[in-house]
Short mmCIF file of C-alpha atoms in Angstrom, two decimals:
data_model
loop_
_atom_site.label_atom_id
_atom_site.label_comp_id
_atom_site.label_asym_id
_atom_site.label_seq_id
_atom_site.Cartn_x
_atom_site.Cartn_y
_atom_site.Cartn_z
CA GLN A 1 -37.80 27.60 4.11
CA TRP A 2 -36.31 29.03 0.93
CA ASN A 3 -38.64 27.10 -1.39
CA LEU A 4 -36.06 24.45 -2.33
CA VAL A 5 -38.72 22.41 -4.13
CA CYS A 6 -40.02 22.01 -7.69
CA ASP A 7 -37.94 24.22 -9.98
CA ASN A 8 -35.49 24.98 -7.12
CA ASP A 9 -34.95 21.42 -5.92
CA TRP A 10 -31.49 21.35 -7.57
CA LYS A 11 -30.25 23.76 -4.90
CA ALA A 12 -30.47 21.15 -2.13
CA PRO A 13 -27.77 18.79 -3.52
CA LEU A 14 -25.77 21.83 -4.67
CA SER A 15 -25.55 23.02 -1.03
CA THR A 16 -23.90 19.74 -0.06
CA SER A 17 -21.62 19.85 -3.10
CA LEU A 18 -20.53 23.39 -2.17
CA PHE A 19 -19.52 22.12 1.29
CA PHE A 20 -17.29 19.56 -0.43
CA VAL A 21 -15.94 22.29 -2.71
CA GLY A 22 -14.79 23.96 0.51
CA VAL A 23 -13.22 20.67 1.57
CA LEU A 24 -11.43 20.53 -1.80
CA LEU A 25 -10.08 24.07 -1.38
CA GLY A 26 -9.07 23.34 2.22
CA SER A 27 -7.16 20.28 1.05
CA PHE A 28 -5.13 22.53 -1.26
CA VAL A 29 -4.00 24.98 1.41
CA SER A 30 -4.04 23.09 4.73
CA GLY A 31 -0.74 21.27 4.17
CA GLN A 32 1.09 24.41 3.07
CA LEU A 33 -0.29 26.46 5.98
CA SER A 34 0.62 23.70 8.42
CA ASP A 35 4.19 23.53 7.08
CA LYS A 36 4.59 27.31 7.31
CA PHE A 37 2.82 28.27 10.54
CA GLY A 38 2.93 25.05 12.55
CA ARG A 39 0.58 22.13 13.15
CA LYS A 40 -0.86 23.43 16.42
CA ASN A 41 -1.51 26.97 15.19
CA VAL A 42 -3.30 25.79 12.06
CA LEU A 43 -5.27 23.18 14.01
CA PHE A 44 -6.78 25.72 16.40
CA ALA A 45 -7.13 28.51 13.83
CA THR A 46 -9.17 26.26 11.54
CA LEU A 47 -11.19 24.89 14.47
CA ALA A 48 -12.10 28.52 15.20
CA MET A 49 -12.89 29.04 11.51
CA GLN A 50 -15.20 26.03 11.38
CA THR A 51 -16.96 26.91 14.64
CA GLY A 52 -17.23 30.63 13.85
CA PHE A 53 -18.66 30.33 10.34
CA SER A 54 -21.04 27.55 11.45
CA PHE A 55 -22.34 29.95 14.09
CA VAL A 56 -22.83 32.69 11.46
CA GLN A 57 -24.68 30.16 9.28
CA VAL A 58 -27.36 29.93 11.95
CA PHE A 59 -28.38 33.51 11.11
CA SER A 60 -28.43 33.05 7.31
CA THR A 61 -31.18 35.07 5.62
CA SER A 62 -30.99 33.36 2.22
CA TRP A 63 -29.89 30.14 0.57
CA GLU A 64 -27.02 31.98 -1.11
CA MET A 65 -25.69 33.27 2.21
CA PHE A 66 -25.99 29.82 3.80
CA SER A 67 -24.11 28.19 0.90
CA VAL A 68 -21.24 30.70 0.90
CA PHE A 69 -20.61 30.06 4.61
CA PHE A 70 -20.96 26.33 4.00
CA VAL A 71 -17.93 26.52 1.66
CA LEU A 72 -15.91 28.25 4.41
CA VAL A 73 -17.03 25.68 7.00
CA GLY A 74 -15.86 22.91 4.67
CA MET A 75 -12.47 24.58 4.31
CA GLY A 76 -12.07 24.79 8.08
CA GLN A 77 -13.30 21.25 8.70
CA ILE A 78 -10.82 19.45 6.44
CA SER A 79 -7.94 21.72 7.46
CA ASN A 80 -8.25 20.96 11.19
CA TYR A 81 -8.77 17.26 10.42
CA VAL A 82 -5.53 17.11 8.40
CA ALA A 83 -3.61 19.20 10.95
CA ALA A 84 -4.77 16.96 13.83
CA PHE A 85 -3.86 13.84 11.85
CA VAL A 86 -0.35 15.11 11.05
CA LEU A 87 0.23 16.44 14.58
CA GLY A 88 -0.81 13.14 16.15
CA THR A 89 1.43 11.24 13.74
CA GLU A 90 4.45 13.38 14.60
CA ILE A 91 4.18 13.53 18.40
CA LEU A 92 3.07 9.96 19.23
CA GLY A 93 5.33 6.93 19.64
CA LYS A 94 5.45 4.28 16.93
CA SER A 95 3.11 1.74 18.58
CA ILE A 96 0.47 4.35 19.49
CA ARG A 97 0.88 6.14 16.17
CA VAL A 98 -0.45 3.18 14.16
CA LEU A 99 -3.43 2.85 16.50
CA PHE A 100 -4.10 6.59 16.31
CA CYS A 101 -3.97 6.70 12.50
CA THR A 102 -6.19 3.66 11.93
CA LEU A 103 -8.63 3.42 14.82
CA GLY A 104 -8.24 6.58 16.91
CA VAL A 105 -9.24 9.13 14.29
CA CYS A 106 -11.83 6.96 12.52
CA ILE A 107 -13.63 5.52 15.57
CA PHE A 108 -14.16 8.94 17.13
CA TYR A 109 -15.37 10.24 13.78
CA ALA A 110 -17.98 7.45 13.90
CA PHE A 111 -18.94 8.37 17.48
CA GLY A 112 -19.56 11.95 16.39
CA TYR A 113 -21.59 10.63 13.46
CA MET A 114 -23.74 8.62 15.92
CA LEU A 115 -24.48 11.74 17.96
CA LEU A 116 -25.80 13.58 14.90
CA PRO A 117 -29.19 11.75 14.63
CA LEU A 118 -29.54 11.92 18.42
CA PHE A 119 -29.25 15.71 18.33
CA ALA A 120 -31.52 15.91 15.27
CA TYR A 121 -34.21 13.74 16.89
CA PHE A 122 -34.68 16.13 19.80
CA ILE A 123 -33.98 19.40 17.93
CA ARG A 124 -36.19 19.63 14.84
CA ASP A 125 -35.56 23.30 13.94
CA TRP A 126 -32.55 23.43 11.60
CA ARG A 127 -31.18 26.65 13.04
CA MET A 128 -31.21 25.33 16.60
CA LEU A 129 -29.79 22.00 15.42
CA LEU A 130 -26.91 23.76 13.66
CA LEU A 131 -26.29 25.84 16.81
CA ALA A 132 -26.25 22.70 18.98
CA LEU A 133 -23.76 21.04 16.63
CA THR A 134 -21.57 24.16 16.55
CA LEU A 135 -21.25 25.01 20.26
CA PRO A 136 -19.29 21.84 21.22
CA GLY A 137 -16.43 23.32 19.18
CA LEU A 138 -15.87 25.67 22.13
CA LEU A 139 -14.87 22.64 24.23
CA CYS A 140 -11.65 22.49 22.21
CA ILE A 141 -10.40 25.82 23.63
CA PRO A 142 -8.83 24.31 26.82
CA LEU A 143 -6.90 21.85 24.64
CA TRP A 144 -4.64 24.72 23.57
CA TRP A 145 -2.84 24.34 26.91
CA VAL A 146 -2.71 20.52 26.67
CA ILE A 147 -1.64 19.72 23.09
CA PRO A 148 2.02 20.55 22.28
CA GLU A 149 3.45 21.72 18.99
CA SER A 150 5.16 19.09 16.87
CA PRO A 151 8.86 18.84 17.87
CA ARG A 152 9.62 17.61 14.34
CA TRP A 153 8.16 20.78 12.85
CA LEU A 154 10.01 22.98 15.38
CA ILE A 155 13.30 21.27 14.47
CA SER A 156 12.60 21.83 10.77
CA GLN A 157 12.19 25.54 11.57
CA GLY A 158 15.43 25.71 13.58
CA ARG A 159 13.57 26.23 16.90
CA PHE A 160 15.63 23.61 18.73
CA GLN A 161 15.18 24.88 22.29
CA GLU A 162 11.38 24.81 22.06
CA ALA A 163 11.51 21.28 20.63
CA GLU A 164 13.83 20.13 23.42
CA ASP A 165 11.56 21.65 26.09
CA ILE A 166 8.58 19.68 24.73
CA ILE A 167 10.61 16.44 24.60
CA ARG A 168 11.84 16.94 28.20
CA LYS A 169 8.29 17.57 29.40
CA ALA A 170 7.12 14.38 27.65
CA ALA A 171 9.99 12.41 29.23
CA LYS A 172 9.08 13.75 32.67
CA THR A 173 5.40 12.85 32.18
CA ASN A 174 6.38 9.32 31.11
CA GLY A 175 8.76 8.89 34.03
CA ILE A 176 11.86 8.76 31.81
CA THR A 177 15.16 10.46 32.58
CA ALA A 178 16.16 12.53 29.57
CA PRO A 179 19.85 12.84 28.59
CA ASP A 180 21.68 16.11 29.25
CA VAL A 181 21.84 16.91 25.53
CA ILE A 182 18.91 15.83 23.38
CA LEU A 183 19.40 18.02 20.33
CA ASP A 184 22.84 19.26 19.31
CA PRO A 185 22.14 22.59 17.51
CA SER A 186 25.24 22.27 15.30
CA GLU A 187 24.23 18.79 14.13
CA MET A 188 20.63 19.89 13.55
CA GLN A 189 21.76 22.89 11.51
CA ASP A 190 23.95 20.65 9.35
CA LEU A 191 20.99 18.31 8.85
CA ASN A 192 18.66 21.13 7.83
CA SER A 193 21.21 22.68 5.49
CA GLN A 194 21.64 19.52 3.45
CA LYS A 195 20.30 20.15 -0.03
CA GLN A 196 17.39 17.95 -0.96
CA GLN A 197 16.39 17.18 -4.53
CA THR A 198 13.06 18.82 -5.27
CA TYR A 199 10.20 16.90 -6.84
CA THR A 200 7.07 18.17 -8.57
CA ILE A 201 3.68 16.78 -9.49
CA LEU A 202 5.17 15.90 -12.89
CA ASP A 203 7.24 13.20 -11.20
CA LEU A 204 4.00 11.26 -10.69
CA MET A 205 4.11 10.75 -14.47
CA LYS A 206 7.84 10.19 -14.82
CA THR A 207 7.67 6.50 -15.75
CA ARG A 208 4.91 4.36 -17.18
CA ASN A 209 4.76 2.42 -13.92
CA ILE A 210 4.19 5.39 -11.58
CA LEU A 211 1.81 6.99 -14.10
CA THR A 212 -0.26 3.78 -14.18
CA ILE A 213 -0.35 3.63 -10.37
CA THR A 214 -1.37 7.30 -10.19
CA ILE A 215 -4.22 6.88 -12.69
CA MET A 216 -5.48 3.74 -10.93
CA SER A 217 -5.25 5.40 -7.49
CA VAL A 218 -7.14 8.49 -8.66
CA ILE A 219 -9.96 6.36 -10.11
CA LEU A 220 -10.04 4.16 -7.00
CA TRP A 221 -10.25 7.06 -4.55
CA MET A 222 -12.92 8.86 -6.56
CA ILE A 223 -15.19 5.81 -6.81
CA ILE A 224 -14.80 4.90 -3.12
CA SER A 225 -15.62 8.49 -2.15
CA VAL A 226 -18.74 8.53 -4.34
CA GLY A 227 -19.91 5.29 -2.72
CA TYR A 228 -19.15 6.34 0.86
CA PHE A 229 -20.70 9.81 0.75
CA GLY A 230 -23.50 8.71 -1.58
CA LEU A 231 -24.66 6.03 0.88
CA SER A 232 -24.25 8.41 3.85
CA LEU A 233 -26.31 11.15 2.18
CA ASP A 234 -28.93 8.68 0.93
CA THR A 235 -29.87 7.61 4.47
CA PRO A 236 -33.02 9.82 4.62
CA ASN A 237 -34.38 8.03 1.53
CA LEU A 238 -34.32 4.57 3.10
CA HIS A 239 -37.46 2.84 4.41
CA GLY A 240 -38.20 3.26 8.09
CA ASP A 241 -37.32 5.95 10.62
CA VAL A 242 -34.79 8.45 9.21
CA TYR A 243 -33.11 8.96 12.61
CA VAL A 244 -32.68 5.24 13.28
CA ASN A 245 -31.31 4.71 9.77
CA CYS A 246 -28.80 7.53 10.19
CA PHE A 247 -27.72 6.05 13.54
CA LEU A 248 -27.29 2.60 11.97
CA SER A 249 -25.26 4.14 9.15
CA ALA A 250 -22.89 5.53 11.81
CA VAL A 251 -22.79 2.38 13.96
CA ILE A 252 -21.82 0.15 11.03
CA GLU A 253 -18.64 2.21 10.59
CA VAL A 254 -17.20 1.03 13.94
CA PRO A 255 -16.86 -2.67 12.98
CA ALA A 256 -15.82 -1.58 9.47
CA TYR A 257 -12.82 0.34 10.86
CA ILE A 258 -11.90 -2.49 13.23
CA ILE A 259 -12.03 -5.07 10.41
CA ALA A 260 -9.95 -2.77 8.19
CA TRP A 261 -7.32 -2.47 10.95
CA LEU A 262 -7.16 -6.25 11.42
CA LEU A 263 -6.92 -6.86 7.66
CA LEU A 264 -4.11 -4.32 7.33
CA ARG A 265 -2.19 -6.04 10.11
CA ASN A 266 -2.53 -9.61 8.89
CA LEU A 267 -3.46 -9.94 5.20
CA PRO A 268 -2.28 -8.70 1.76
CA ARG A 269 -3.53 -5.22 0.88
CA ARG A 270 -4.70 -5.99 -2.64
CA TYR A 271 -7.01 -8.87 -1.74
CA SER A 272 -8.31 -7.16 1.42
CA MET A 273 -9.27 -4.04 -0.54
CA ALA A 274 -10.81 -6.02 -3.38
CA ALA A 275 -12.86 -8.19 -0.98
CA ALA A 276 -14.24 -5.12 0.82
CA LEU A 277 -15.14 -3.43 -2.48
CA PHE A 278 -16.74 -6.57 -3.95
CA LEU A 279 -18.84 -6.97 -0.79
CA GLY A 280 -19.93 -3.32 -0.87
CA GLY A 281 -20.67 -3.28 -4.60
CA CYS A 282 -22.46 -6.64 -4.91
CA VAL A 283 -24.93 -6.05 -2.07
CA LEU A 284 -25.83 -2.64 -3.54
CA LEU A 285 -26.60 -4.31 -6.87
CA PHE A 286 -28.81 -6.90 -5.13
CA ILE A 287 -31.03 -4.25 -3.49
CA GLN A 288 -33.16 -3.86 -6.62
CA LEU A 289 -34.04 -7.59 -6.43
CA VAL A 290 -35.51 -7.31 -2.92
CA PRO A 291 -39.36 -7.29 -2.88
CA SER A 292 -40.76 -3.90 -1.88
CA HIS A 293 -42.56 -5.31 1.17
CA VAL A 294 -39.31 -6.71 2.68
CA ARG A 295 -38.01 -3.32 3.79
CA ALA A 296 -35.77 -4.57 6.58
CA LEU A 297 -33.70 -6.62 4.10
CA SER A 298 -33.14 -3.54 1.93
CA ILE A 299 -31.81 -1.60 4.92
CA ILE A 300 -29.53 -4.52 5.92
CA LEU A 301 -28.09 -4.66 2.39
CA VAL A 302 -27.46 -0.90 2.35
CA MET A 303 -25.67 -1.18 5.70
CA LEU A 304 -23.59 -4.09 4.41
CA GLY A 305 -22.68 -1.97 1.40
CA LYS A 306 -21.70 0.89 3.70
CA PHE A 307 -19.63 -1.58 5.78
CA GLY A 308 -17.64 -2.75 2.74
CA ILE A 309 -17.05 0.71 1.28
CA THR A 310 -16.11 2.20 4.68
CA SER A 311 -13.56 -0.59 5.24
CA ALA A 312 -12.09 0.08 1.80
CA PHE A 313 -11.98 3.84 2.47
CA SER A 314 -10.03 3.20 5.67
CA MET A 315 -7.55 0.86 3.96
CA VAL A 316 -6.93 2.91 0.82
CA TYR A 317 -5.01 5.59 2.79
CA VAL A 318 -2.44 3.07 4.01
CA TYR A 319 -2.26 1.16 0.72
CA THR A 320 -1.69 4.28 -1.39
CA ALA A 321 1.02 5.58 0.97
CA GLU A 322 2.84 2.24 0.68
CA LEU A 323 2.75 2.21 -3.12
CA TYR A 324 4.42 5.61 -3.59
CA PRO A 325 8.12 6.20 -2.86
CA THR A 326 9.22 8.52 -0.07
CA VAL A 327 10.31 11.28 -2.46
CA VAL A 328 6.79 11.78 -3.85
CA ARG A 329 4.61 10.03 -1.24
CA ASN A 330 2.98 13.25 -0.02
CA MET A 331 2.18 14.34 -3.56
CA GLY A 332 0.89 10.89 -4.53
CA VAL A 333 -1.48 10.63 -1.57
CA GLY A 334 -2.43 14.29 -2.04
CA ALA A 335 -3.35 13.79 -5.70
CA SER A 336 -5.44 10.73 -4.78
CA SER A 337 -7.10 12.66 -1.96
CA MET A 338 -7.99 15.45 -4.38
CA ALA A 339 -9.75 12.86 -6.56
CA SER A 340 -11.63 11.77 -3.45
CA ARG A 341 -12.87 15.35 -2.96
CA LEU A 342 -14.13 15.42 -6.54
CA GLY A 343 -16.00 12.18 -5.83
CA SER A 344 -17.61 13.70 -2.74
CA ILE A 345 -18.72 16.74 -4.78
CA LEU A 346 -20.45 14.41 -7.26
CA SER A 347 -22.04 12.16 -4.60
CA PRO A 348 -25.10 14.37 -3.82
CA TYR A 349 -26.11 14.13 -7.49
CA PHE A 350 -25.97 10.33 -7.37
CA VAL A 351 -28.49 10.56 -4.53
CA TYR A 352 -30.50 13.12 -6.51
CA LEU A 353 -30.97 10.55 -9.29
CA GLY A 354 -33.13 8.58 -6.85
CA ALA A 355 -35.94 11.05 -7.55
CA TYR A 356 -36.20 9.57 -11.06
CA ASP A 357 -35.59 5.91 -10.19
CA ARG A 358 -35.32 4.68 -6.60
CA PHE A 359 -32.71 2.03 -7.45
CA LEU A 360 -30.63 4.04 -9.93
CA PRO A 361 -28.17 5.41 -7.29
CA TYR A 362 -27.56 1.88 -5.96
CA ILE A 363 -27.07 0.44 -9.46
CA LEU A 364 -24.53 3.14 -10.35
CA MET A 365 -22.67 3.07 -7.02
CA GLY A 366 -22.69 -0.75 -6.91
CA SER A 367 -21.40 -1.10 -10.47
CA LEU A 368 -18.62 1.45 -9.94
CA THR A 369 -17.60 -0.16 -6.64
CA VAL A 370 -17.33 -3.63 -8.22
CA LEU A 371 -15.31 -2.07 -11.05
CA SER A 372 -12.92 -0.49 -8.53
CA GLY A 373 -12.56 -3.88 -6.80
CA ILE A 374 -11.45 -5.43 -10.10
CA LEU A 375 -9.07 -2.50 -10.67
CA THR A 376 -7.48 -3.07 -7.25
CA LEU A 377 -6.39 -6.58 -8.26
CA PHE A 378 -4.03 -5.08 -10.86
CA LEU A 379 -2.15 -2.94 -8.31
CA PRO A 380 1.15 -4.29 -6.94
CA GLU A 381 1.14 -5.93 -3.49
CA SER A 382 2.86 -3.92 -0.74
CA TYR A 383 2.18 -6.10 2.32
CA GLY A 384 5.39 -7.22 3.99
CA ARG A 385 7.53 -5.20 1.56
CA PRO A 386 9.87 -2.34 2.54
CA LEU A 387 8.57 1.12 1.68
CA PRO A 388 10.11 2.37 -1.60
CA ASP A 389 12.35 5.42 -1.25
CA THR A 390 12.91 6.20 -4.93
CA ILE A 391 10.77 5.96 -8.05
CA GLU A 392 13.05 3.17 -9.32
CA GLN A 393 12.28 1.07 -6.22
CA MET A 394 8.52 1.09 -6.79
CA LEU A 395 6.81 -2.26 -7.22
CA LEU A 396 5.64 -2.90 -10.78
CA VAL A 397 1.98 -2.79 -11.70
CA LYS A 398 0.76 -6.24 -12.70
CA GLY A 399 1.12 -6.60 -16.46
CA LEU A 400 3.98 -4.14 -17.02
CA GLU A 401 7.21 -5.60 -18.36
CA TYR A 402 10.02 -6.46 -15.97
CA ARG A 403 12.99 -4.12 -15.89
CA PRO A 404 16.44 -4.95 -14.47
CA ALA A 405 16.96 -3.76 -10.92
CA SER A 406 18.92 -0.56 -10.53
CA ARG A 407 21.32 0.00 -7.67
CA SER A 408 18.58 1.59 -5.56
CA THR A 409 16.30 -1.37 -6.23
CA ARG A 410 19.00 -3.80 -5.13
CA ASP A 411 19.45 -1.73 -1.98
CA SER A 412 15.73 -2.10 -1.33
CA LYS A 413 16.06 -5.88 -1.67
CA GLU A 414 18.96 -5.84 0.78
CA GLU A 415 16.75 -3.90 3.19
CA GLU A 416 14.07 -6.56 2.85
CA GLU A 417 16.61 -9.34 3.53
CA ASN A 418 18.21 -7.47 6.46
CA PRO A 419 15.33 -5.50 8.04
CA ASP A 420 17.03 -5.05 11.42
CA ILE A 421 19.70 -2.81 9.91
CA PHE A 422 17.09 -0.29 8.79
CA LYS A 423 14.77 -0.29 11.81
CA SER A 424 16.37 2.80 13.32
CA THR A 425 15.47 4.90 10.28
CA ALA A 426 11.87 3.69 9.93
CA PHE A 427 9.22 6.38 10.29
#
């Protein structure tokens, strides 16, 4: 419509990259806004932002106007995703929390992904398609009266009575008799007034060990993100029906998330991640060897590649969180996530390279994915180990020299030998 062909064909991948720029900016501010104004408020405010600016996009009169609003939509989208993830983590019980974080969020993301080609098949005008994908956001409005604020956040803000009311309502719903006093205001005030040592992003470079883990995590997240979004965006370029291929790309994510969940529960992180990445990378490299007339095999290999990379993407969140100590865990995962956003910004241009050589995107993504699989093998193993609380307790990267255990490290070993003592304080 806006002549995005010939000399202007670079604008098409730039539009997608600008959406991911919005996601990058949203990642910066969403956590701070959520900590200041509350999980629930930010969740619904950013849902309104995403829905509202998507609706305005429908009436765009130029590519520039469309792209500016696309940045704002990206900011809203990642912010409500993060707020929902944190809110669910803080209000759900331990057994449900794990299921919510691994399968709940990811599976329903895949279901929404499956609906996209279904909508697009019946609605061919892009404005009407965008409108149809935007209006379901209004269905979230009634949830304002269903979803509570996080009691943990309310306690951190000194709003003890509101937190206790939510806990009593939950107890009543679950058929549990709540004690007369749930939160003692004097005890809570003492807890909140305790001075905590502050940490900065520089602490991710404090020792050679944590610096090495940070560099490896940043590279790992960036490469996985390039592979995941590159394969997702490359779906229209595959042989066969574009709508069927997009649907298959969504369907393959469901078993990928389930396998990732099972691997996280039962097998070492390092080998699980490496196996998923090797699978994803190797099949992408084999695509160029498939004869041009065997189109079905090419599609199967692409889907297998998507399966491996999606499984790795699901596992890398948990693995990274386990590698960093409690004092800098948020910053460590945040820095890695920022690298992921940079990878997603670059991914449309990997797809764009297909205009020059059909197999070039697969060769690049496959090679990088195999490289990241090799890199994973050098990370320390966290499966079955207690979460580190201090930088000194972190597991050593394979190849770094051994250092004598400090007092905090010995405490960690005691925790591992006597896990029952520490169960009450586990998050």
